Short mmCIF file of C-alpha atoms and ligand atoms in Angstrom, two decimals:
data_model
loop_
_atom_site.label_atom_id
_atom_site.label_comp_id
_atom_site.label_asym_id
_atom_site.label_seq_id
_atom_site.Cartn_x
_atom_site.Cartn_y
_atom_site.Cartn_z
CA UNK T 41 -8.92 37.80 -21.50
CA UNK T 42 -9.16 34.16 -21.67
CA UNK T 43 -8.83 31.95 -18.48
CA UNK T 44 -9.86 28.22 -17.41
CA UNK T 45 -12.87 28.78 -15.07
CA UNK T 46 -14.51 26.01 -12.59
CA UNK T 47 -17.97 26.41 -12.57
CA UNK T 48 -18.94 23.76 -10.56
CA UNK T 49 -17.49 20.12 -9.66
CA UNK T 50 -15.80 18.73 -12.85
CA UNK T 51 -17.17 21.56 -15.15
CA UNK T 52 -14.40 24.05 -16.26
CA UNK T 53 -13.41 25.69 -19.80
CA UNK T 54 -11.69 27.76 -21.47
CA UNK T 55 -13.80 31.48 -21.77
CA UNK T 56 -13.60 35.81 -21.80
CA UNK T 57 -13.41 37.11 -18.47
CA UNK T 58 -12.97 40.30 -17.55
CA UNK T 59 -10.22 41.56 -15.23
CA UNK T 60 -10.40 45.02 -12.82
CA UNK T 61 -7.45 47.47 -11.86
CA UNK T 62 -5.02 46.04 -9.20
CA UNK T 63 -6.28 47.96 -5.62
CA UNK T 64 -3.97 49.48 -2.92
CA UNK T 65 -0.86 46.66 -2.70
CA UNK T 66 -1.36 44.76 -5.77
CA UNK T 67 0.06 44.42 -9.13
CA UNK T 68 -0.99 43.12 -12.48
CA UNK T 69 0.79 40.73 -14.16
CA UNK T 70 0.81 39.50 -17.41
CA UNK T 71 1.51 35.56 -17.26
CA UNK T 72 4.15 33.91 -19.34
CA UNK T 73 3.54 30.20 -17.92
CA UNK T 74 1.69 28.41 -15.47
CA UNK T 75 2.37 24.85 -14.55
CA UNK T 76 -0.47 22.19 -14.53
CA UNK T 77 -0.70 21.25 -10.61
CA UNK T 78 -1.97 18.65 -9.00
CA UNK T 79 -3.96 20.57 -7.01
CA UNK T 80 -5.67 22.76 -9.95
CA UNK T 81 -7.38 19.74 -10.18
CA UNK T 82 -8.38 18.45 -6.27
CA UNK T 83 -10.37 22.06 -6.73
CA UNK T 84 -12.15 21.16 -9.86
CA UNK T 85 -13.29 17.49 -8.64
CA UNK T 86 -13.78 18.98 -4.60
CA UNK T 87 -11.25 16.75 -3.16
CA UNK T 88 -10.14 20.71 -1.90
CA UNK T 89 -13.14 22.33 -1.27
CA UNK T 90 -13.28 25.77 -2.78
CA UNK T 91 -16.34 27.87 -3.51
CA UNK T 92 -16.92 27.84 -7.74
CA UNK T 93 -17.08 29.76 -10.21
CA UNK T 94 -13.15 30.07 -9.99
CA UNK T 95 -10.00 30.70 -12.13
CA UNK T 96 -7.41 27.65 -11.01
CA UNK T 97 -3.35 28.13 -11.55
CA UNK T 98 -1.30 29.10 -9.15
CA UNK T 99 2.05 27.83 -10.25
CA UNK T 100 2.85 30.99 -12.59
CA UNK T 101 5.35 33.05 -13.74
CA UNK T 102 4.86 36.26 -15.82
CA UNK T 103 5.75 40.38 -16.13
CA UNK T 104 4.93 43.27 -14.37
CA UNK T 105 2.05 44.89 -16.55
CA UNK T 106 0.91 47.41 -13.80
CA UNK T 107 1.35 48.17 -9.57
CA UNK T 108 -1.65 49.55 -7.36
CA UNK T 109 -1.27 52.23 -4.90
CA UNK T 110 1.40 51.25 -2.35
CA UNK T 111 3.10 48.59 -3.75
CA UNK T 112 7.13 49.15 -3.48
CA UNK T 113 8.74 45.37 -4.30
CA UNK T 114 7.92 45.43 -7.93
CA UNK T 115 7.88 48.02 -10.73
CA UNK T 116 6.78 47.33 -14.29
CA UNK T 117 8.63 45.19 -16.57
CA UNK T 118 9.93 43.08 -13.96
CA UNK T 119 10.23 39.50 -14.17
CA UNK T 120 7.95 37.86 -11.10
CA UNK T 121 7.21 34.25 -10.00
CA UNK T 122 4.44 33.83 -8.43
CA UNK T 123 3.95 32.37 -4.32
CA UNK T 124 0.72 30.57 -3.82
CA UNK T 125 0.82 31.29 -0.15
CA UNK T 126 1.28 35.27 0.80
CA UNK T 127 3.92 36.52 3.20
CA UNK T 128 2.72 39.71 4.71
CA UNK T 129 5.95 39.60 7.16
CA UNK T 130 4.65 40.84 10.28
CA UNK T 131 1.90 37.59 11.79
CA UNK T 132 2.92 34.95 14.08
CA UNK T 133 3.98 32.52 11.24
CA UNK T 134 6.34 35.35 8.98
CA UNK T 135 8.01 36.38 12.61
CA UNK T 136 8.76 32.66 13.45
CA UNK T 137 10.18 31.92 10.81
CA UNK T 138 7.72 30.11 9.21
CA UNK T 139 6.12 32.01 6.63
CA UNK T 140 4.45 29.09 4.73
CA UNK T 141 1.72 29.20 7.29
CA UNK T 142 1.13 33.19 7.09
CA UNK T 143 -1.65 34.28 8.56
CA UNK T 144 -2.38 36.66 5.46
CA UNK T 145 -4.75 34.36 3.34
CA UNK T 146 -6.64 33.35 6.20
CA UNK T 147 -8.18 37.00 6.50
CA UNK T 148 -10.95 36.58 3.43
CA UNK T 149 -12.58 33.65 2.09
CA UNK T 150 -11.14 31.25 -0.19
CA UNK T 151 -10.69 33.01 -3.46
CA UNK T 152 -10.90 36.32 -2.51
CA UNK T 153 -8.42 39.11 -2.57
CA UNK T 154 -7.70 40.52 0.69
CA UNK T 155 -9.99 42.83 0.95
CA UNK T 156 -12.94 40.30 0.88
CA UNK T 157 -14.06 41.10 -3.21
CA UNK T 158 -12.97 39.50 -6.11
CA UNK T 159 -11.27 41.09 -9.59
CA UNK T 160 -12.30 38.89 -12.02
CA UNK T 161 -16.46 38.74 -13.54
CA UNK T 162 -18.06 37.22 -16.45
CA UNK T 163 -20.81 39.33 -17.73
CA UNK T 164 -20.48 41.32 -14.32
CA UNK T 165 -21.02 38.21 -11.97
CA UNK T 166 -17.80 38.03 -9.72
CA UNK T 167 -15.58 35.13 -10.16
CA UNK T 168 -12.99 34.54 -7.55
CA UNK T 169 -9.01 33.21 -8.16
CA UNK T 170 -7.98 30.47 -6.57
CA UNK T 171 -5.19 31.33 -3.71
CA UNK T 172 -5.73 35.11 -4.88
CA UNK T 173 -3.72 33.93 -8.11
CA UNK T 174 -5.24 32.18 -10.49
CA UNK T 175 -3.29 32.13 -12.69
CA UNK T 176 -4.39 30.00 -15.50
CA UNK T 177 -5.33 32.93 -17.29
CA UNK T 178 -3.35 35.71 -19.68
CA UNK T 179 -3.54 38.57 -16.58
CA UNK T 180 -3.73 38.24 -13.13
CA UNK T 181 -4.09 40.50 -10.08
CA UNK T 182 -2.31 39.42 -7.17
CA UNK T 183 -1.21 41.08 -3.80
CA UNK T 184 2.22 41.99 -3.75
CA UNK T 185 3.28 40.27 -0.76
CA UNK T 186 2.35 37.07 -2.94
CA UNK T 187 5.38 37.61 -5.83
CA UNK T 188 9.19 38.07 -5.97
CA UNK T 189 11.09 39.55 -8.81
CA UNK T 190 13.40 37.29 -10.26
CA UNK T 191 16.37 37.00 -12.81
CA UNK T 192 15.31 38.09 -16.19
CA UNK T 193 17.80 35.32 -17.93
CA UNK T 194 15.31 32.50 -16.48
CA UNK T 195 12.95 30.84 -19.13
CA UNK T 196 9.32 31.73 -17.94
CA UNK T 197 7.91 28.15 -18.13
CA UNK T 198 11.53 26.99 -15.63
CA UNK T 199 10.68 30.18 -12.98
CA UNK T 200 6.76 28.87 -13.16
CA UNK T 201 7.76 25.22 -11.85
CA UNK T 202 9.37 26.58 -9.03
CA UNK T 203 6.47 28.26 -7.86
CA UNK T 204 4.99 25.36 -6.56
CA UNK T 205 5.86 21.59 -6.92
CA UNK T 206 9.60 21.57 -7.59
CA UNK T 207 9.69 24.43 -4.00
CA UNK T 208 7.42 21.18 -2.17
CA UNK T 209 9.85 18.65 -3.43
CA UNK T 210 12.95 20.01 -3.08
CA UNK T 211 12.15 22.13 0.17
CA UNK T 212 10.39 18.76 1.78
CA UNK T 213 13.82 17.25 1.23
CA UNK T 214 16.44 19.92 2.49
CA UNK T 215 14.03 21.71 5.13
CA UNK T 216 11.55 19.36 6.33
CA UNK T 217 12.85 16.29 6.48
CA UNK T 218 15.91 17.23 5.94
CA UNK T 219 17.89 14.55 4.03
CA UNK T 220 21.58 14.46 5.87
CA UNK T 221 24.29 13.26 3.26
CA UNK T 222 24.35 9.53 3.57
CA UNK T 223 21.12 8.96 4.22
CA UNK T 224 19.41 6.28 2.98
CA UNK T 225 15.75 7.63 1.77
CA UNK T 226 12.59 6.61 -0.15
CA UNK T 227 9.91 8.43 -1.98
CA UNK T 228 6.53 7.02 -2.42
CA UNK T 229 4.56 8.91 -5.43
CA UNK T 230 7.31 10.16 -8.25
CA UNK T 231 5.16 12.45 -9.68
CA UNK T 232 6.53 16.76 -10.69
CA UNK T 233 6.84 16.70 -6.58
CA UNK T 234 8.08 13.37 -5.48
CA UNK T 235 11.20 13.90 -8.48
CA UNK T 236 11.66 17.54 -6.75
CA UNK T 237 11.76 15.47 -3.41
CA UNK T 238 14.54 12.89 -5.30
CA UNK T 239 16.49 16.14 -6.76
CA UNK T 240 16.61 17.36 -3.24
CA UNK T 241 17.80 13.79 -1.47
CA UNK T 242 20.39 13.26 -4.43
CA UNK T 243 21.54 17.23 -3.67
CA UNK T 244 21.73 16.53 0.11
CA UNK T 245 23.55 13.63 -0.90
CA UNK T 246 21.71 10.55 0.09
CA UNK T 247 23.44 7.71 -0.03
CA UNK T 248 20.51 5.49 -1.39
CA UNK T 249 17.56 6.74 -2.97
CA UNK T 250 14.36 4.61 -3.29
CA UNK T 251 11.49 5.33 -5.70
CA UNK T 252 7.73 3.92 -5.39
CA UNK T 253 4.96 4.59 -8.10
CA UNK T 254 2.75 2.40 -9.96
CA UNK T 255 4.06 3.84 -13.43
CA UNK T 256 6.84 2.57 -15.25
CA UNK T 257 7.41 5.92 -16.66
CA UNK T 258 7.40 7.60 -13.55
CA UNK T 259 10.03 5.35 -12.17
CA UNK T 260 12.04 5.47 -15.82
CA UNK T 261 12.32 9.63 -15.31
CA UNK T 262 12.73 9.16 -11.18
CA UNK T 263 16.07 6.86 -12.03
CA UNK T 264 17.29 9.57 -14.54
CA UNK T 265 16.22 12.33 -11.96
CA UNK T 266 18.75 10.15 -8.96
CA UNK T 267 17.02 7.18 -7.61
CA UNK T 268 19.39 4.84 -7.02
CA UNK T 269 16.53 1.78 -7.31
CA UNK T 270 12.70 2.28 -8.04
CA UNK T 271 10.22 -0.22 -7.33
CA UNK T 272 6.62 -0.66 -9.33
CA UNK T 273 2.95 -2.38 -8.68
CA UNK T 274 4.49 -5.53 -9.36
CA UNK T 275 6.26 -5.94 -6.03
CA UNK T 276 5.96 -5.07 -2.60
CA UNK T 277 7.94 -2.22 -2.41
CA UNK T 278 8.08 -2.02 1.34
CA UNK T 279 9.60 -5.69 1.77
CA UNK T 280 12.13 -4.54 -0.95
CA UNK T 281 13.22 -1.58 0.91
CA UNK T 282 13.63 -3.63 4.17
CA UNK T 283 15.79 -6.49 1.94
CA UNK T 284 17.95 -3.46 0.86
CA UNK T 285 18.63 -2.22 4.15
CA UNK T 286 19.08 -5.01 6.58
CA UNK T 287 15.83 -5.06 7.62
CA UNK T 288 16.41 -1.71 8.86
CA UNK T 289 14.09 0.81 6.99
CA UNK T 290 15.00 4.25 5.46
CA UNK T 291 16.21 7.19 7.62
CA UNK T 292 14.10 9.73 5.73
CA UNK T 293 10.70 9.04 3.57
CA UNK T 294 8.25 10.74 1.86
CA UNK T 295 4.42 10.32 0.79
CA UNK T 296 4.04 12.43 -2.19
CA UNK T 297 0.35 11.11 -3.39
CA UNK T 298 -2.14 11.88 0.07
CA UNK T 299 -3.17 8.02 0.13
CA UNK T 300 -4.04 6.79 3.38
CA UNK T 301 -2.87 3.10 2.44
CA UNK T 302 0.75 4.46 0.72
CA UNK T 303 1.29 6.72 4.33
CA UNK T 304 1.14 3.02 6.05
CA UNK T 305 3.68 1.50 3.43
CA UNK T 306 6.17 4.74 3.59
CA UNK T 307 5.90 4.92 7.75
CA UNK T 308 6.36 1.07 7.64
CA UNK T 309 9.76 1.70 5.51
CA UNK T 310 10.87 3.99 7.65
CA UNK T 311 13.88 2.74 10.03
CA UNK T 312 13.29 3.31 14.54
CA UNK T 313 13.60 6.85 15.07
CA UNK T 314 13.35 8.13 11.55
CA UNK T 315 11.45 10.74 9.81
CA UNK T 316 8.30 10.06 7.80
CA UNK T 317 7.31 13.82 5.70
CA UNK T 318 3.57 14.03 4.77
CA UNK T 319 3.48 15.96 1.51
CA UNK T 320 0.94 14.26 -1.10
CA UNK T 321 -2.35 16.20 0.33
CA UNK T 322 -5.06 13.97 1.48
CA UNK T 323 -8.79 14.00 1.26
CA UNK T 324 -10.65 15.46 4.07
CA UNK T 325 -12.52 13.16 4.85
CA UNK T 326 -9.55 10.59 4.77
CA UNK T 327 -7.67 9.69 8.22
CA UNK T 328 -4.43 7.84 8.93
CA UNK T 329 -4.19 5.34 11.77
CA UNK T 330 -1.45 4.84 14.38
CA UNK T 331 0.00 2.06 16.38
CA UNK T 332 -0.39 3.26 20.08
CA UNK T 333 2.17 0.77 20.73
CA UNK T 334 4.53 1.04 18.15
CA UNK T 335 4.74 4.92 17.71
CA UNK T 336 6.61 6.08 21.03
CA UNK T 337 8.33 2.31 20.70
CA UNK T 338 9.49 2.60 17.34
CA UNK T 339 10.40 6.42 18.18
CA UNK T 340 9.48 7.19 14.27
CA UNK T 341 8.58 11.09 13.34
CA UNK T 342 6.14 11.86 11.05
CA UNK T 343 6.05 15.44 9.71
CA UNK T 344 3.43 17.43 7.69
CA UNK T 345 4.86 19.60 4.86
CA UNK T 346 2.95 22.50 3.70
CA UNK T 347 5.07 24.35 0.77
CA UNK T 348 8.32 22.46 1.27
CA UNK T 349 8.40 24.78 4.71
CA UNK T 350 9.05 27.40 2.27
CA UNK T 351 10.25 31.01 2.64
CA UNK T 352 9.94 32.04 -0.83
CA UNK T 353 11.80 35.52 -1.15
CA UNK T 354 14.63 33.55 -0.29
CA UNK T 355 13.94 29.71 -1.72
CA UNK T 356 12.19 31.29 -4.94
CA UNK T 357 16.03 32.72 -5.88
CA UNK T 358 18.14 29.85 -4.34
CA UNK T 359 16.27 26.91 -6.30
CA UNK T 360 16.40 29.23 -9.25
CA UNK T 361 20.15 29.69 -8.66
CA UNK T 362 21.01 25.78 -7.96
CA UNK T 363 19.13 25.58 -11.56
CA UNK T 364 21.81 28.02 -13.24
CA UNK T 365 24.34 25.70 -11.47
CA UNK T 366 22.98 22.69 -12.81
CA UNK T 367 22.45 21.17 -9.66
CA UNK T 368 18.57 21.14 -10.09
CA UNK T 369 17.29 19.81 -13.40
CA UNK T 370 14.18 21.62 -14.50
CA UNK T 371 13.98 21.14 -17.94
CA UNK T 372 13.01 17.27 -17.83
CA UNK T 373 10.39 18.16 -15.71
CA UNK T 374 8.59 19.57 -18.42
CA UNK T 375 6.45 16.44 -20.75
CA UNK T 376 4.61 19.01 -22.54
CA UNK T 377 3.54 22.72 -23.08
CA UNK T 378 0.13 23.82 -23.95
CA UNK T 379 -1.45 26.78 -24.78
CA UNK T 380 -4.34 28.65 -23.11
CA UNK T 381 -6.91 27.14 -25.54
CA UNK T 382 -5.43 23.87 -24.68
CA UNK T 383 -6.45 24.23 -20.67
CA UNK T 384 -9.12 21.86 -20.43
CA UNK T 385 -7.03 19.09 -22.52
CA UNK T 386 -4.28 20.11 -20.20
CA UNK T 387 -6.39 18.96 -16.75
CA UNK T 388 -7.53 15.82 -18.57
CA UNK T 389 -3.47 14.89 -19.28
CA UNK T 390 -2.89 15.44 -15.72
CA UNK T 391 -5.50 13.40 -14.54
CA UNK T 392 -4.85 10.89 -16.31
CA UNK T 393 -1.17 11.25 -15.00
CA UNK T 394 0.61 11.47 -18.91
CA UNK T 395 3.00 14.44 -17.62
CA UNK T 396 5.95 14.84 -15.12
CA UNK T 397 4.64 18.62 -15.03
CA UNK T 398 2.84 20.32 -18.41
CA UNK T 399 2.67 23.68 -18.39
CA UNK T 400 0.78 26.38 -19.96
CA UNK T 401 2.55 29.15 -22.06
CA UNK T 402 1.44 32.45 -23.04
CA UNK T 403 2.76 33.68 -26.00
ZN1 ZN Z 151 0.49 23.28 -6.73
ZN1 ZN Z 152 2.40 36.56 7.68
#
């Protein structure tokens, strides 16, 4: 089958690999789309560090080809989107409520399944899949406590988005944060996740809704998406915000990039005793610095946000359903499709930031 491989930093194409039987609790799926992420590509270039050769996707959506031994949530032919994180249901994490941090992929090395091997080889080296997905490829085997079946009346390349950045977005606004109606709230980075994060304020019903990004394109789709005002390079966005609220600051904000300098700018915006949310993911070797004076005074929060705190056997079907209500605008979201061949070009449009979200779809 064909699939995008990493084979070291920055090298990845398109090539044949070869794909084993799912094991005991895993399933087969045939892909049907695959959104371009953001962090596909902080793999490739090592801003994550992952060990290489790889397969990268893990926003996908597909059909049921075949189950292992075991596996009871999912029979063939069923529609399934795809959950980057596991949630095996019985750790510390899935019993308190906060599956997003689930123990499960911890238990083998990155890019393993979870028994430790792999199910993917070229020429009979193994080559692992990146969050025991990767899905950038026409099969993948997955364990099944890393799907949920979903609607079959939902387009493929719509389900696929929700697997990972419009979840972040929207679940960053209405979990994390959360955005209270009336609110007044900015979002700093309006890329596929910061417009989830402005679907999710304008569905909480934020009063005012501030968007921050150096492209004019970006801030053209964030006003059609339900910013209320959107500011570009060529003014200080933080002084604006302040203007526009009495010198006040926001109640809720959100970093949606991982830039140490736009964290400063976003917890500066944010009014005494509001709520920064961390959700653009950082370099490693990148730190943020605090006023030891001005944190407890100020009485600001700053939360992390892994997954838009999500649960997804019950998000996956709730952001799917607020979609069917037309509350949540998917559609939009999507600049451009590619196919498989077109995987490489496909990284090289999103680093050069051309899409809201392209995704990948298998015929
Ligand atoms: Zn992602
Ligand atoms: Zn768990």
């Amino acid at each position: 089958m064909q699939a995008l491989v990493a084979h070291q930093l920055n090298q990845y194409s398109v090539e044949d690999v070869s794909i084993d039987k799912p094991q005991v609790g895993e399933v087969l799926v045939r892909m049907k789309a695959v959104g371009v992420c953001h962090s596909d590509l902080s793999i490739i270039n090592g801003t994550i560090p992952h060990p290489f050769p790889t397969v990268v996707g893990h926003e996908g959506a597909g059909i049921v080809e075949q189950i292992g031994e075991g596996v009871h949530n999912v029979h063939p032919g069923d529609h399934v989107l795809l959950s980057f994180i596991p949630q095996c249901g019985h750790c510390y994490f899935c019993e308190h409520k906060s599956p997003n941090f689930c123990l499960a992929a911890n238990q083998s090395e990155p890019g393993k399944m979870l028994d430790g091997t792999t199910r993917l080889s070229i020429n009979g080296r193994p080559v692992s899949s990146l969050f025991m997905l990767g899905n950038m490829a026409e099969f993948a085997v997955v364990p099944s406590i890393s799907l949920t079946a979903i609607d079959t009346n939902v387009p493929f390349e719509i389900a696929a988005l929700v697997g990972c950045g419009v979840t972040t977005g929207i679940g960053a606004a209405l979990k994390t944060a959360p955005v209270r109606a009336g609110d007044r709230v900015a979002i700093f980075g309006c890329g596929g996740v910061g417009l989830s994060v402005i679907q999710g304020a304008r569905i909480a019903g934020a009063k005012e809704i501030f968007a921050v990004d150096l492209s004019q394109d970006k801030l053209e789709l964030a006003e059609s998406f339900g910013a209320t005002e959107s500011f570009g390079s060529e003014v200080n966005a933080v002084k604006e915000i302040m203007a526009r609220t009495d010198g006040i600051g926001v109640d809720k904000s959100f970093e949606v990039v991982g830039h140490p300098d736009l964290v400063q700018q976003a917890l500066s915006a944010t009014r005494r005793g509001g709520t920064l949310t961390l959700v653009g993911i950082g370099r490693i070797d990148h730190t943020i610095s605090l006023n030891a004076l001005m944190m407890p005074v100020s009485g600001k929060i700053i939360k992390g946000c892994l997954y838009g705190d999500a649960d997804f056997k019950t998000d996956f079907p709730y952001y799917l359903d607020l979609y069917r209500r037309n509350q949540l605008e998917l559609e939009r979201l999507i600049t451009k499709t590619y196919h498989i061949d077109e995987a490489v070009q496909a990284i090289a449009d999103l680093e050069q930031g051309k899409n809201a979200r392209g995704v990948i779809v298998f015929e």
